[in-house]
């Protein structure tokens, strides 16, 4: 049975996922606003929207390439945050956005039921399919439809030095807890108050901390502190493509502390009735893994490739283009 967990930290952002590094350059056409497509079957105009950072840029470019391959004229419209693009999606100004299931679900929960809803009546769980099904009625109230979630999930993760993991046979957070030693944690300043950060590690895994270094979410400072031995454990993103370069490895969240922030296409009602568009977007969900997404992020952030080039190469590799 899947456990339900509170989402009290909603206002702080997408379970820390939105703290990832900024995106690369976009084509000039990508900022052009278009009307939602009126023609079904791959002949209309569509706008892909969403936030402006690396991971979202890559996702938007993959959606764009798939929809163009299906016969649509597609533009990308990036904005600062969900509070801006979600209403545009409902109104039809934007047609599709890549979203994080749990975080988007609790955003809708707040819109429908007030700011205390994520704590008192959460809809998100640690299971992606269960979370998406729970969200669907809330999305329908806003004129939105969630398509199929991907295996890829962008969540809070906790990393240790690879050498430390090898020396102690660590693969999971439970393995780390079994060492029974107080740890130094590098994370965001609010970590001691956030249920999916220090309190969750203490309550779910029994980890003990002697110190918390406020160095940020998946920042170079947090990763370097763990690499240098100044911290034992660092708060990072599960799709951070730079961990290997710092000599770090993720420990598996084997007790299911984090919610199911799987990538899922969200479309307005008009697009949901267009099977060609739905099929194109669901194809990506069927193949995209967390490891794939981390590698794509690394190509943009680490190798300075363009998101559109990375997106097309991946889709071609997977036989989707």
PDB file of C-alpha atoms in Angstrom, residues 39-45 67-73 274-277:
ATOM      1  CA  UNK A  39      -7.423  21.350 -36.586  1.00  0.00           C
ATOM      2  CA  UNK A  40      -7.301  17.800 -35.308  1.00  0.00           C
ATOM      3  CA  UNK A  41      -5.113  15.073 -36.705  1.00  0.00           C
ATOM      4  CA  UNK A  42      -1.830  16.907 -36.988  1.00  0.00           C
ATOM      5  CA  UNK A  43      -2.564  20.060 -38.957  1.00  0.00           C
ATOM      6  CA  UNK A  44      -2.965  22.923 -36.519  1.00  0.00           C
ATOM      7  CA  UNK A  45      -0.873  25.303 -34.475  1.00  0.00           C
ATOM      8  CA  UNK A  67       4.438  17.389 -32.402  1.00  0.00           C
ATOM      9  CA  UNK A  68       6.139  18.871 -35.460  1.00  0.00           C
ATOM     10  CA  UNK A  69       6.860  15.342 -36.659  1.00  0.00           C
ATOM     11  CA  UNK A  70       3.137  14.641 -36.262  1.00  0.00           C
ATOM     12  CA  UNK A  71       2.352  17.560 -38.573  1.00  0.00           C
ATOM     13  CA  UNK A  72       1.784  20.516 -36.255  1.00  0.00           C
ATOM     14  CA  UNK A  73       3.180  24.034 -36.397  1.00  0.00           C
ATOM     15  CA  UNK A 274      -6.711  15.330 -30.792  1.00  0.00           C
ATOM     16  CA  UNK A 275      -5.458  11.748 -30.849  1.00  0.00           C
ATOM     17  CA  UNK A 276      -2.455  12.522 -33.040  1.00  0.00           C
ATOM     18  CA  UNK A 277      -1.115  15.009 -30.488  1.00  0.00           C
TER      19      UNK A 277
END
